[in-house]
mmCIF file of C-alpha atoms in Angstrom:
data_model
loop_
_atom_site.group_PDB
_atom_site.id
_atom_site.type_symbol
_atom_site.label_atom_id
_atom_site.label_comp_id
_atom_site.label_asym_id
_atom_site.label_seq_id
_atom_site.Cartn_x
_atom_site.Cartn_y
_atom_site.Cartn_z
ATOM 1 C CA MET A 35 -20.498 22.058 48.933
ATOM 2 C CA GLN A 36 -21.551 18.746 47.310
ATOM 3 C CA ILE A 37 -23.180 18.081 44.238
ATOM 4 C CA ASN A 38 -26.741 17.552 44.453
ATOM 5 C CA LYS A 39 -26.911 14.017 42.389
ATOM 6 C CA LYS A 40 -30.422 14.108 42.485
ATOM 7 C CA TYR A 41 -31.862 15.421 39.238
ATOM 8 C CA PRO A 42 -35.646 14.925 38.412
ATOM 9 C CA SER A 43 -35.409 17.283 35.972
ATOM 10 C CA PHE A 44 -33.556 15.857 33.761
ATOM 11 C CA ILE A 45 -36.052 12.548 34.160
ATOM 12 C CA LEU A 46 -38.975 15.258 33.635
ATOM 13 C CA PHE A 47 -37.217 16.668 30.492
ATOM 14 C CA ILE A 48 -37.083 13.181 29.057
ATOM 15 C CA LEU A 49 -40.716 12.013 30.081
ATOM 16 C CA PHE A 50 -41.983 15.496 28.266
ATOM 17 C CA PHE A 51 -39.820 15.092 25.023
ATOM 18 C CA SER A 52 -41.025 11.635 25.224
ATOM 19 C CA GLY A 53 -44.626 12.481 25.222
ATOM 20 C CA ILE A 54 -44.586 15.668 22.770
ATOM 21 C CA CYS A 55 -43.282 12.508 20.505
ATOM 22 C CA THR A 56 -45.370 10.060 21.141
ATOM 23 C CA GLY A 57 -48.349 12.385 21.297
ATOM 24 C CA LYS A 58 -50.309 11.716 18.328
ATOM 25 C CA ILE A 59 -50.456 7.613 19.151
ATOM 26 C CA PHE A 60 -51.127 7.836 22.799
ATOM 27 C CA GLN A 61 -52.785 11.640 23.103
ATOM 28 C CA ASN A 62 -49.978 11.739 26.168
ATOM 29 C CA PHE A 63 -52.669 10.666 28.385
ATOM 30 C CA PHE A 64 -50.074 8.278 30.250
ATOM 31 C CA VAL A 65 -47.432 10.693 29.684
ATOM 32 C CA ASN A 66 -49.501 13.575 31.522
ATOM 33 C CA ILE A 67 -50.340 11.169 34.298
ATOM 34 C CA ILE A 68 -46.378 10.249 35.031
ATOM 35 C CA LEU A 69 -45.984 13.764 34.755
ATOM 36 C CA LEU A 70 -48.594 14.924 37.419
ATOM 37 C CA ILE A 71 -47.347 12.129 40.161
ATOM 38 C CA LEU A 72 -43.678 13.084 39.680
ATOM 39 C CA LEU A 73 -44.815 16.717 40.353
ATOM 40 C CA LEU A 74 -46.614 15.871 42.944
ATOM 41 C CA PHE A 75 -43.913 13.852 44.808
ATOM 42 C CA THR A 76 -40.966 15.611 43.830
ATOM 43 C CA PRO A 77 -39.051 17.904 46.257
ATOM 44 C CA PHE A 78 -39.897 21.652 44.471
ATOM 45 C CA LYS A 79 -35.966 22.712 46.113
ATOM 46 C CA TYR A 80 -34.911 20.452 42.869
ATOM 47 C CA LEU A 81 -36.705 21.862 40.055
ATOM 48 C CA SER A 82 -36.650 24.978 39.143
ATOM 49 C CA PHE A 83 -39.159 24.980 36.191
ATOM 50 C CA LEU A 84 -42.044 22.978 35.922
ATOM 51 C CA PRO A 85 -44.390 23.118 32.336
ATOM 52 C CA LEU A 86 -47.405 22.944 33.410
ATOM 53 C CA GLY A 87 -50.857 22.632 31.173
ATOM 54 C CA ASN A 88 -50.959 20.600 28.306
ATOM 55 C CA ILE A 89 -47.888 19.208 26.306
ATOM 56 C CA HIS A 90 -49.773 19.459 22.926
ATOM 57 C CA TYR A 91 -49.263 23.117 23.502
ATOM 58 C CA ASN A 92 -48.313 24.351 19.874
ATOM 59 C CA LEU A 93 -47.752 20.845 18.618
ATOM 60 C CA ASN A 94 -49.782 21.108 15.599
ATOM 61 C CA LYS A 95 -47.754 23.623 13.968
ATOM 62 C CA PRO A 96 -47.125 22.601 10.525
ATOM 63 C CA ARG A 97 -43.477 21.431 10.626
ATOM 64 C CA ASP A 98 -42.533 21.964 6.742
ATOM 65 C CA LYS A 99 -43.081 25.183 6.594
ATOM 66 C CA LYS A 100 -40.289 27.955 6.643
ATOM 67 C CA LEU A 101 -40.307 29.735 9.904
ATOM 68 C CA ASP A 102 -39.175 33.287 9.796
ATOM 69 C CA TYR A 103 -37.803 33.454 13.165
ATOM 70 C CA PRO A 104 -38.185 37.320 15.094
ATOM 71 C CA ILE A 105 -35.385 39.474 15.705
ATOM 72 C CA LEU A 106 -35.675 41.691 18.934
ATOM 73 C CA SER A 107 -33.558 44.164 17.702
ATOM 74 C CA LYS A 108 -33.667 44.536 13.918
ATOM 75 C CA LYS A 109 -32.243 48.334 14.391
ATOM 76 C CA LEU A 110 -29.133 47.149 16.449
ATOM 77 C CA ASN A 111 -29.018 43.727 13.754
ATOM 78 C CA SER A 112 -28.762 46.217 10.998
ATOM 79 C CA TYR A 113 -26.441 48.284 12.750
ATOM 80 C CA PHE A 114 -24.123 45.372 13.511
ATOM 81 C CA LYS A 115 -24.555 43.980 10.110
ATOM 82 C CA SER A 116 -23.338 47.075 8.652
ATOM 83 C CA LYS A 117 -20.346 47.386 10.490
ATOM 84 C CA ILE A 118 -19.230 43.772 9.647
ATOM 85 C CA LYS A 119 -19.775 44.584 5.891
ATOM 86 C CA LYS A 120 -17.894 48.042 6.485
ATOM 87 C CA MET A 121 -14.572 46.356 8.560
ATOM 88 C CA PHE A 122 -14.082 42.984 7.002
ATOM 89 C CA LYS A 123 -13.833 41.978 3.581
ATOM 90 C CA ASP A 124 -15.111 38.521 1.077
ATOM 91 C CA LYS A 125 -15.007 35.222 3.201
ATOM 92 C CA THR A 126 -14.290 36.823 6.059
ATOM 93 C CA ARG A 127 -16.936 39.044 6.049
ATOM 94 C CA ASP A 128 -19.492 36.582 5.430
ATOM 95 C CA PHE A 129 -17.995 34.278 7.864
ATOM 96 C CA MET A 130 -18.655 36.664 10.595
ATOM 97 C CA LEU A 131 -22.404 37.851 9.439
ATOM 98 C CA ALA A 132 -22.360 33.331 10.195
ATOM 99 C CA MET A 133 -20.865 33.732 13.183
ATOM 100 C CA ILE A 134 -21.920 36.383 15.275
ATOM 101 C CA LEU A 135 -25.071 37.179 13.596
ATOM 102 C CA GLY A 136 -26.319 33.536 12.527
ATOM 103 C CA GLU A 137 -26.416 34.679 8.538
ATOM 104 C CA ARG A 138 -24.929 31.634 6.697
ATOM 105 C CA MET A 139 -26.699 32.527 3.185
ATOM 106 C CA LYS A 140 -23.929 33.905 1.680
ATOM 107 C CA ILE A 141 -21.280 31.186 2.754
ATOM 108 C CA ASP A 142 -19.527 29.714 -0.130
ATOM 109 C CA ARG A 143 -20.665 26.588 -1.183
ATOM 110 C CA LYS A 144 -17.275 24.948 -1.072
ATOM 111 C CA VAL A 145 -16.336 26.199 2.487
ATOM 112 C CA LEU A 146 -19.667 24.981 3.715
ATOM 113 C CA ARG A 147 -19.099 21.732 2.128
ATOM 114 C CA ASP A 148 -15.902 21.589 3.840
ATOM 115 C CA PHE A 149 -17.567 22.065 6.838
ATOM 116 C CA ILE A 150 -19.993 19.220 6.560
ATOM 117 C CA ARG A 151 -17.403 17.060 5.464
ATOM 118 C CA THR A 152 -15.435 17.763 8.820
ATOM 119 C CA GLY A 153 -18.105 17.364 10.673
ATOM 120 C CA THR A 154 -17.795 20.814 12.123
ATOM 121 C CA LEU A 155 -20.887 22.662 10.646
ATOM 122 C CA HIS A 156 -21.731 23.706 14.070
ATOM 123 C CA PHE A 157 -19.419 26.670 13.966
ATOM 124 C CA LEU A 158 -21.764 28.364 11.434
ATOM 125 C CA ALA A 159 -24.348 28.277 13.362
ATOM 126 C CA ILE A 160 -25.499 29.704 16.305
ATOM 127 C CA SER A 161 -26.300 26.985 18.847
ATOM 128 C CA GLY A 162 -24.699 25.611 21.980
ATOM 129 C CA LEU A 163 -20.824 25.680 21.497
ATOM 130 C CA HIS A 164 -21.293 28.575 19.395
ATOM 131 C CA MET A 165 -22.759 30.331 22.542
ATOM 132 C CA VAL A 166 -20.277 29.003 24.734
ATOM 133 C CA ILE A 167 -17.493 30.577 22.760
ATOM 134 C CA ILE A 168 -19.456 33.925 22.913
ATOM 135 C CA THR A 169 -20.068 33.882 26.489
ATOM 136 C CA SER A 170 -16.090 32.861 27.117
ATOM 137 C CA ILE A 171 -15.429 35.812 25.024
ATOM 138 C CA PHE A 172 -17.322 38.127 27.178
ATOM 139 C CA ILE A 173 -16.143 36.514 30.076
ATOM 140 C CA PHE A 174 -12.458 37.305 28.977
ATOM 141 C CA ILE A 175 -13.351 40.846 28.414
ATOM 142 C CA PHE A 176 -14.841 41.699 31.973
ATOM 143 C CA LEU A 177 -12.037 40.173 33.249
ATOM 144 C CA PHE A 178 -9.139 42.026 30.714
ATOM 145 C CA PHE A 179 -10.836 45.093 32.718
ATOM 146 C CA ARG A 180 -10.144 43.861 36.117
ATOM 147 C CA LEU A 181 -13.546 43.149 37.304
ATOM 148 C CA ASN A 182 -13.701 40.413 40.073
ATOM 149 C CA PHE A 183 -14.744 37.115 38.673
ATOM 150 C CA LYS A 184 -18.876 37.425 40.394
ATOM 151 C CA ARG A 185 -19.199 41.014 38.347
ATOM 152 C CA ALA A 186 -17.495 39.339 35.148
ATOM 153 C CA ILE A 187 -20.100 36.848 35.273
ATOM 154 C CA LEU A 188 -23.129 39.173 35.876
ATOM 155 C CA PHE A 189 -22.007 41.910 33.257
ATOM 156 C CA SER A 190 -21.704 38.644 30.908
ATOM 157 C CA ILE A 191 -25.699 37.562 31.780
ATOM 158 C CA PHE A 192 -26.249 41.146 30.508
ATOM 159 C CA ALA A 193 -24.256 41.050 27.178
ATOM 160 C CA VAL A 194 -25.282 37.275 26.277
ATOM 161 C CA THR A 195 -29.106 38.458 26.765
ATOM 162 C CA PHE A 196 -28.280 41.873 24.487
ATOM 163 C CA TYR A 197 -26.776 39.407 22.271
ATOM 164 C CA VAL A 198 -29.630 37.345 21.708
ATOM 165 C CA THR A 199 -31.665 40.382 20.991
ATOM 166 C CA ILE A 200 -30.081 41.570 17.681
ATOM 167 C CA VAL A 201 -30.035 37.455 16.000
ATOM 168 C CA PRO A 202 -32.957 35.379 14.756
ATOM 169 C CA LEU A 203 -34.587 33.862 17.880
ATOM 170 C CA ARG A 204 -34.352 30.490 16.405
ATOM 171 C CA PRO A 205 -35.123 27.424 18.899
ATOM 172 C CA SER A 206 -31.046 26.387 18.959
ATOM 173 C CA VAL A 207 -30.612 30.136 20.105
ATOM 174 C CA LEU A 208 -33.049 30.063 22.862
ATOM 175 C CA ARG A 209 -31.972 26.485 24.116
ATOM 176 C CA SER A 210 -28.317 27.228 24.402
ATOM 177 C CA PHE A 211 -29.409 30.852 25.823
ATOM 178 C CA ILE A 212 -31.168 29.020 28.536
ATOM 179 C CA MET A 213 -28.904 26.761 29.233
ATOM 180 C CA ILE A 214 -25.945 29.297 29.573
ATOM 181 C CA ILE A 215 -28.068 31.837 31.502
ATOM 182 C CA PHE A 216 -28.968 28.207 33.838
ATOM 183 C CA TYR A 217 -25.058 27.421 34.086
ATOM 184 C CA LEU A 218 -24.039 31.064 34.898
ATOM 185 C CA SER A 219 -26.132 31.529 37.454
ATOM 186 C CA SER A 220 -25.235 28.457 39.238
ATOM 187 C CA LEU A 221 -21.718 30.071 39.354
ATOM 188 C CA LEU A 222 -23.036 33.592 40.309
ATOM 189 C CA LEU A 223 -24.981 31.861 43.026
ATOM 190 C CA ASN A 224 -22.242 29.910 44.320
ATOM 191 C CA LYS A 225 -24.293 26.923 43.627
ATOM 192 C CA ARG A 226 -22.504 23.438 42.482
ATOM 193 C CA VAL A 227 -25.895 21.888 40.167
ATOM 194 C CA HIS A 228 -25.794 18.632 38.596
ATOM 195 C CA PRO A 229 -24.923 19.098 34.784
ATOM 196 C CA LEU A 230 -27.728 16.725 34.046
ATOM 197 C CA SER A 231 -30.274 19.207 35.846
ATOM 198 C CA ILE A 232 -29.141 22.047 33.738
ATOM 199 C CA ILE A 233 -29.708 20.524 30.880
ATOM 200 C CA GLY A 234 -33.366 18.950 31.985
ATOM 201 C CA ASN A 235 -34.324 22.603 33.501
ATOM 202 C CA ALA A 236 -32.919 23.860 29.988
ATOM 203 C CA GLY A 237 -34.706 21.360 28.042
ATOM 204 C CA LEU A 238 -37.892 21.842 29.412
ATOM 205 C CA LEU A 239 -37.807 25.142 29.094
ATOM 206 C CA SER A 240 -37.248 24.925 25.270
ATOM 207 C CA LEU A 241 -39.928 22.122 24.257
ATOM 208 C CA PHE A 242 -42.529 24.157 26.407
ATOM 209 C CA LEU A 243 -41.822 27.134 24.489
ATOM 210 C CA PHE A 244 -41.012 25.546 21.039
ATOM 211 C CA PRO A 245 -42.303 21.956 21.254
ATOM 212 C CA GLU A 246 -42.160 21.482 17.664
ATOM 213 C CA SER A 247 -38.052 21.163 18.787
ATOM 214 C CA ALA A 248 -38.685 17.483 20.075
ATOM 215 C CA PHE A 249 -38.871 16.597 15.611
ATOM 216 C CA ASP A 250 -36.048 18.901 15.020
ATOM 217 C CA PRO A 251 -32.368 16.912 14.513
ATOM 218 C CA GLY A 252 -30.707 19.791 15.488
ATOM 219 C CA PHE A 253 -32.570 19.740 19.070
ATOM 220 C CA HIS A 254 -31.597 15.848 19.708
ATOM 221 C CA LEU A 255 -28.151 16.761 18.507
ATOM 222 C CA SER A 256 -27.226 19.439 20.959
ATOM 223 C CA TYR A 257 -28.820 17.594 23.836
ATOM 224 C CA LEU A 258 -26.919 14.416 23.125
ATOM 225 C CA ALA A 259 -23.672 16.036 22.778
ATOM 226 C CA THR A 260 -24.329 17.862 25.976
ATOM 227 C CA ILE A 261 -25.157 14.737 27.637
ATOM 228 C CA GLY A 262 -22.123 13.190 26.384
ATOM 229 C CA ILE A 263 -19.842 15.979 27.822
ATOM 230 C CA SER A 264 -21.896 15.592 31.349
ATOM 231 C CA VAL A 265 -21.633 11.840 31.617
ATOM 232 C CA LEU A 266 -18.291 11.302 30.062
ATOM 233 C CA PHE A 267 -15.741 14.118 30.417
ATOM 234 C CA PRO A 268 -15.493 13.927 34.178
ATOM 235 C CA PHE A 269 -14.246 10.401 34.036
ATOM 236 C CA PHE A 270 -11.579 11.557 31.307
ATOM 237 C CA GLU A 271 -11.159 14.292 33.434
ATOM 238 C CA LYS A 272 -9.931 12.416 36.565
ATOM 239 C CA LEU A 273 -6.875 10.679 34.223
ATOM 240 C CA LYS A 274 -3.552 12.453 35.380
ATOM 241 C CA ILE A 275 -1.046 14.037 32.688
ATOM 242 C CA LYS A 276 2.002 15.804 34.750
ATOM 243 C CA ASN A 277 2.599 18.335 31.554
ATOM 244 C CA SER A 278 0.040 20.751 32.076
ATOM 245 C CA LEU A 279 -0.066 22.296 28.521
ATOM 246 C CA ILE A 280 -0.583 18.963 26.833
ATOM 247 C CA ARG A 281 -3.357 18.440 29.554
ATOM 248 C CA ASN A 282 -4.875 21.666 28.958
ATOM 249 C CA PHE A 283 -4.623 22.748 25.769
ATOM 250 C CA LEU A 284 -4.587 19.121 23.610
ATOM 251 C CA TYR A 285 -5.765 16.217 26.281
ATOM 252 C CA LEU A 286 -8.659 17.832 27.892
ATOM 253 C CA PRO A 287 -9.927 19.566 24.419
ATOM 254 C CA LEU A 288 -9.938 16.414 22.959
ATOM 255 C CA CYS A 289 -11.863 14.448 25.844
ATOM 256 C CA VAL A 290 -14.637 16.870 25.699
ATOM 257 C CA SER A 291 -14.989 16.688 21.405
ATOM 258 C CA ILE A 292 -14.704 12.544 22.017
ATOM 259 C CA SER A 293 -17.306 12.716 24.857
ATOM 260 C CA ALA A 294 -19.319 14.637 22.578
ATOM 261 C CA GLN A 295 -19.030 12.672 19.388
ATOM 262 C CA VAL A 296 -19.461 9.079 20.623
ATOM 263 C CA PHE A 297 -22.680 10.235 21.458
ATOM 264 C CA VAL A 298 -23.825 11.843 18.597
ATOM 265 C CA TYR A 299 -22.138 9.505 16.159
ATOM 266 C CA PRO A 300 -25.243 6.871 16.259
ATOM 267 C CA TYR A 301 -27.524 9.368 15.673
ATOM 268 C CA ILE A 302 -26.093 11.313 12.936
ATOM 269 C CA TYR A 303 -25.263 7.801 11.039
ATOM 270 C CA PHE A 304 -28.602 6.546 11.458
ATOM 271 C CA VAL A 305 -30.163 9.424 10.719
ATOM 272 C CA PHE A 306 -27.773 11.080 7.910
ATOM 273 C CA LYS A 307 -26.550 7.931 6.688
ATOM 274 C CA ASN A 308 -22.973 9.273 6.955
ATOM 275 C CA LEU A 309 -20.066 10.236 8.957
ATOM 276 C CA SER A 310 -16.905 12.167 9.307
ATOM 277 C CA ILE A 311 -14.288 10.342 11.335
ATOM 278 C CA ILE A 312 -11.804 13.408 11.621
ATOM 279 C CA ALA A 313 -14.925 15.178 13.434
ATOM 280 C CA PRO A 314 -13.318 15.170 17.201
ATOM 281 C CA LEU A 315 -9.293 16.442 15.619
ATOM 282 C CA ALA A 316 -11.549 19.134 13.285
ATOM 283 C CA ASN A 317 -13.075 20.430 16.391
ATOM 284 C CA ILE A 318 -10.163 20.446 18.579
ATOM 285 C CA ILE A 319 -8.298 22.296 15.951
ATOM 286 C CA LEU A 320 -10.630 24.581 14.612
ATOM 287 C CA SER A 321 -12.326 25.461 17.771
ATOM 288 C CA PRO A 322 -8.946 27.641 19.308
ATOM 289 C CA LEU A 323 -9.238 29.602 15.418
ATOM 290 C CA THR A 324 -12.514 29.949 15.523
ATOM 291 C CA PHE A 325 -12.641 31.444 19.469
ATOM 292 C CA LEU A 326 -9.723 34.007 18.380
ATOM 293 C CA SER A 327 -11.643 34.661 14.503
ATOM 294 C CA LEU A 328 -14.507 35.427 16.708
ATOM 295 C CA LEU A 329 -12.433 37.652 19.477
ATOM 296 C CA GLY A 330 -10.930 39.692 16.744
ATOM 297 C CA GLY A 331 -14.311 39.975 14.644
ATOM 298 C CA ILE A 332 -16.158 40.972 18.416
ATOM 299 C CA LEU A 333 -13.567 43.343 19.520
ATOM 300 C CA THR A 334 -13.402 45.215 15.645
ATOM 301 C CA ILE A 335 -17.161 45.959 16.457
ATOM 302 C CA ILE A 336 -16.980 47.307 19.980
ATOM 303 C CA THR A 337 -13.786 49.909 19.249
ATOM 304 C CA ALA A 338 -15.067 50.489 15.918
ATOM 305 C CA ASP A 339 -16.891 53.469 16.957
ATOM 306 C CA ILE A 340 -14.763 54.484 19.753
ATOM 307 C CA LEU A 341 -11.371 53.801 18.635
ATOM 308 C CA PRO A 342 -11.144 53.056 14.980
ATOM 309 C CA PHE A 343 -7.569 53.173 14.417
ATOM 310 C CA ILE A 344 -7.319 49.859 17.366
ATOM 311 C CA SER A 345 -10.592 48.227 15.111
ATOM 312 C CA ILE A 346 -8.577 48.225 12.077
ATOM 313 C CA LYS A 347 -5.827 46.127 13.843
ATOM 314 C CA PHE A 348 -8.434 43.772 15.492
ATOM 315 C CA ALA A 349 -10.178 43.306 11.858
ATOM 316 C CA SER A 350 -7.042 42.465 10.214
ATOM 317 C CA PHE A 351 -6.010 40.180 12.928
ATOM 318 C CA SER A 352 -9.165 38.460 12.322
ATOM 319 C CA GLU A 353 -9.023 38.343 8.223
ATOM 320 C CA PHE A 354 -5.583 36.738 9.117
ATOM 321 C CA ILE A 355 -7.125 34.093 11.846
ATOM 322 C CA THR A 356 -9.932 33.414 9.423
ATOM 323 C CA HIS A 357 -7.691 33.115 6.407
ATOM 324 C CA ILE A 358 -6.100 30.418 8.224
ATOM 325 C CA THR A 359 -9.010 28.772 9.363
ATOM 326 C CA PHE A 360 -10.151 28.155 5.473
ATOM 327 C CA ILE A 361 -6.491 26.789 4.845
ATOM 328 C CA VAL A 362 -6.650 24.384 7.454
ATOM 329 C CA LEU A 363 -10.061 23.155 7.104
ATOM 330 C CA ASP A 364 -9.839 22.494 3.558
ATOM 331 C CA TYR A 365 -6.869 20.309 4.154
ATOM 332 C CA LEU A 366 -8.881 18.527 6.715
ATOM 333 C CA SER A 367 -11.840 18.055 4.400
ATOM 334 C CA LYS A 368 -9.161 16.275 1.883
ATOM 335 C CA ILE A 369 -8.005 14.094 4.202
ATOM 336 C CA SER A 370 -11.296 13.281 5.865
ATOM 337 C CA PRO A 371 -12.205 9.669 6.219
ATOM 338 C CA PHE A 372 -16.131 9.784 5.182
ATOM 339 C CA ILE A 373 -18.361 7.195 5.957
ATOM 340 C CA HIS A 374 -21.387 7.194 3.702
ATOM 341 C CA THR A 375 -23.655 4.181 2.847
ATOM 342 C CA GLU A 376 -27.291 4.606 0.924
ATOM 343 C CA ARG A 377 -28.556 2.326 3.892
ATOM 344 C CA VAL A 378 -28.074 2.148 7.587
ATOM 345 C CA ASN A 379 -25.417 -0.658 8.303
ATOM 346 C CA TYR A 380 -26.803 -1.997 11.276
ATOM 347 C CA PHE A 381 -23.270 -3.813 12.091
ATOM 348 C CA ILE A 382 -21.709 -0.369 12.213
ATOM 349 C CA PHE A 383 -24.935 1.343 13.647
ATOM 350 C CA SER A 384 -24.473 -1.187 16.550
ATOM 351 C CA ILE A 385 -20.496 -0.383 17.164
ATOM 352 C CA LEU A 386 -21.369 3.268 16.913
ATOM 353 C CA ILE A 387 -23.902 2.322 20.112
ATOM 354 C CA LEU A 388 -22.211 0.067 21.847
ATOM 355 C CA LEU A 389 -19.323 2.685 22.015
ATOM 356 C CA PRO A 390 -21.159 5.372 24.508
ATOM 357 C CA ILE A 391 -22.268 2.606 26.534
ATOM 358 C CA PHE A 392 -18.781 1.081 26.761
ATOM 359 C CA LEU A 393 -17.259 3.769 27.699
ATOM 360 C CA TYR A 394 -19.779 4.487 30.512
ATOM 361 C CA LEU A 395 -19.460 1.106 31.960
ATOM 362 C CA LEU A 396 -15.672 2.053 32.126
ATOM 363 C CA LYS A 397 -16.616 4.860 33.886
ATOM 364 C CA VAL A 398 -19.343 2.977 36.513
ATOM 365 C CA LEU A 399 -16.501 0.791 37.287
ATOM 366 C CA HIS A 400 -13.504 3.501 37.822
ATOM 367 C CA THR A 401 -16.088 5.275 40.061
ATOM 368 C CA LYS A 402 -17.108 1.960 42.378
ATOM 369 C CA LYS A 403 -13.063 1.135 42.567
#
């Protein structure tokens, strides 16, 4: 089956995003005209979602106000919170509350600072990578119980949907959930959809529901990272390495991390004026540890009432992995080369901008050959 190389939904997402950002200057008149023309002349089969209506929707919300994000199933949230507090101790308990329920208020300040210095703070937020790990765990569990692949995907969709109801419904949670659902649905329907189409559709729906996300750095970073992976990773993936262990557990994870980082580095430096050079390596090392820790945590909660003896074993395993994670994190934060400037150094910024452009040109030249 051929991949559909047309992705107008991604173009529409960029226009929609630009329309919100420039709305106060142009009042969206020109953007709305372009959107209307695009909607009229684009074949419907390429667009799974059309954001009709005025893109000023909900735009004038005060952005400096702290929003209290809703939890759809508060009783279940309280239930899982009590289980985590009962089954885990100290730092592991706080880590699980952050990783599973998105509550990181009690995370130790030093641990939080270490995550920031190593460029891995996203592990403590329910965002894209986090949702991928959670979804992978669900698929792993269903495949373990001998369900076929399609059924495992279907049950994983239900499981992820259920999971979203027990955590605060922040825009980051919603956009990562939407993206995962689009991707899992394409697998379930056996349709090879271009990654940029999935990104475009997820971005359109996210901005339609939360237009204020257009001003959120977290929104920008998550989509830049995903676009980077979609654009650059296929190029790295084509390079052949004979040793399958090195390829699958070192080379490919490194390529995913680099593909994401080179796209987010210019933005991070320009906005925050600091940069963690060790971030790609830190992500590679901490990703499997986080996966194992989360796997142990989720299995602990699932078996807590059914098989309490086994649940204790899972909890001990998760605490052990979490302890190793904090040791590795502490070590990486101490050796982490960290760029920080009071003002934006445009020479550094130019290099960071040219790096993804250079890699993309390499991909284009390699494709033409």
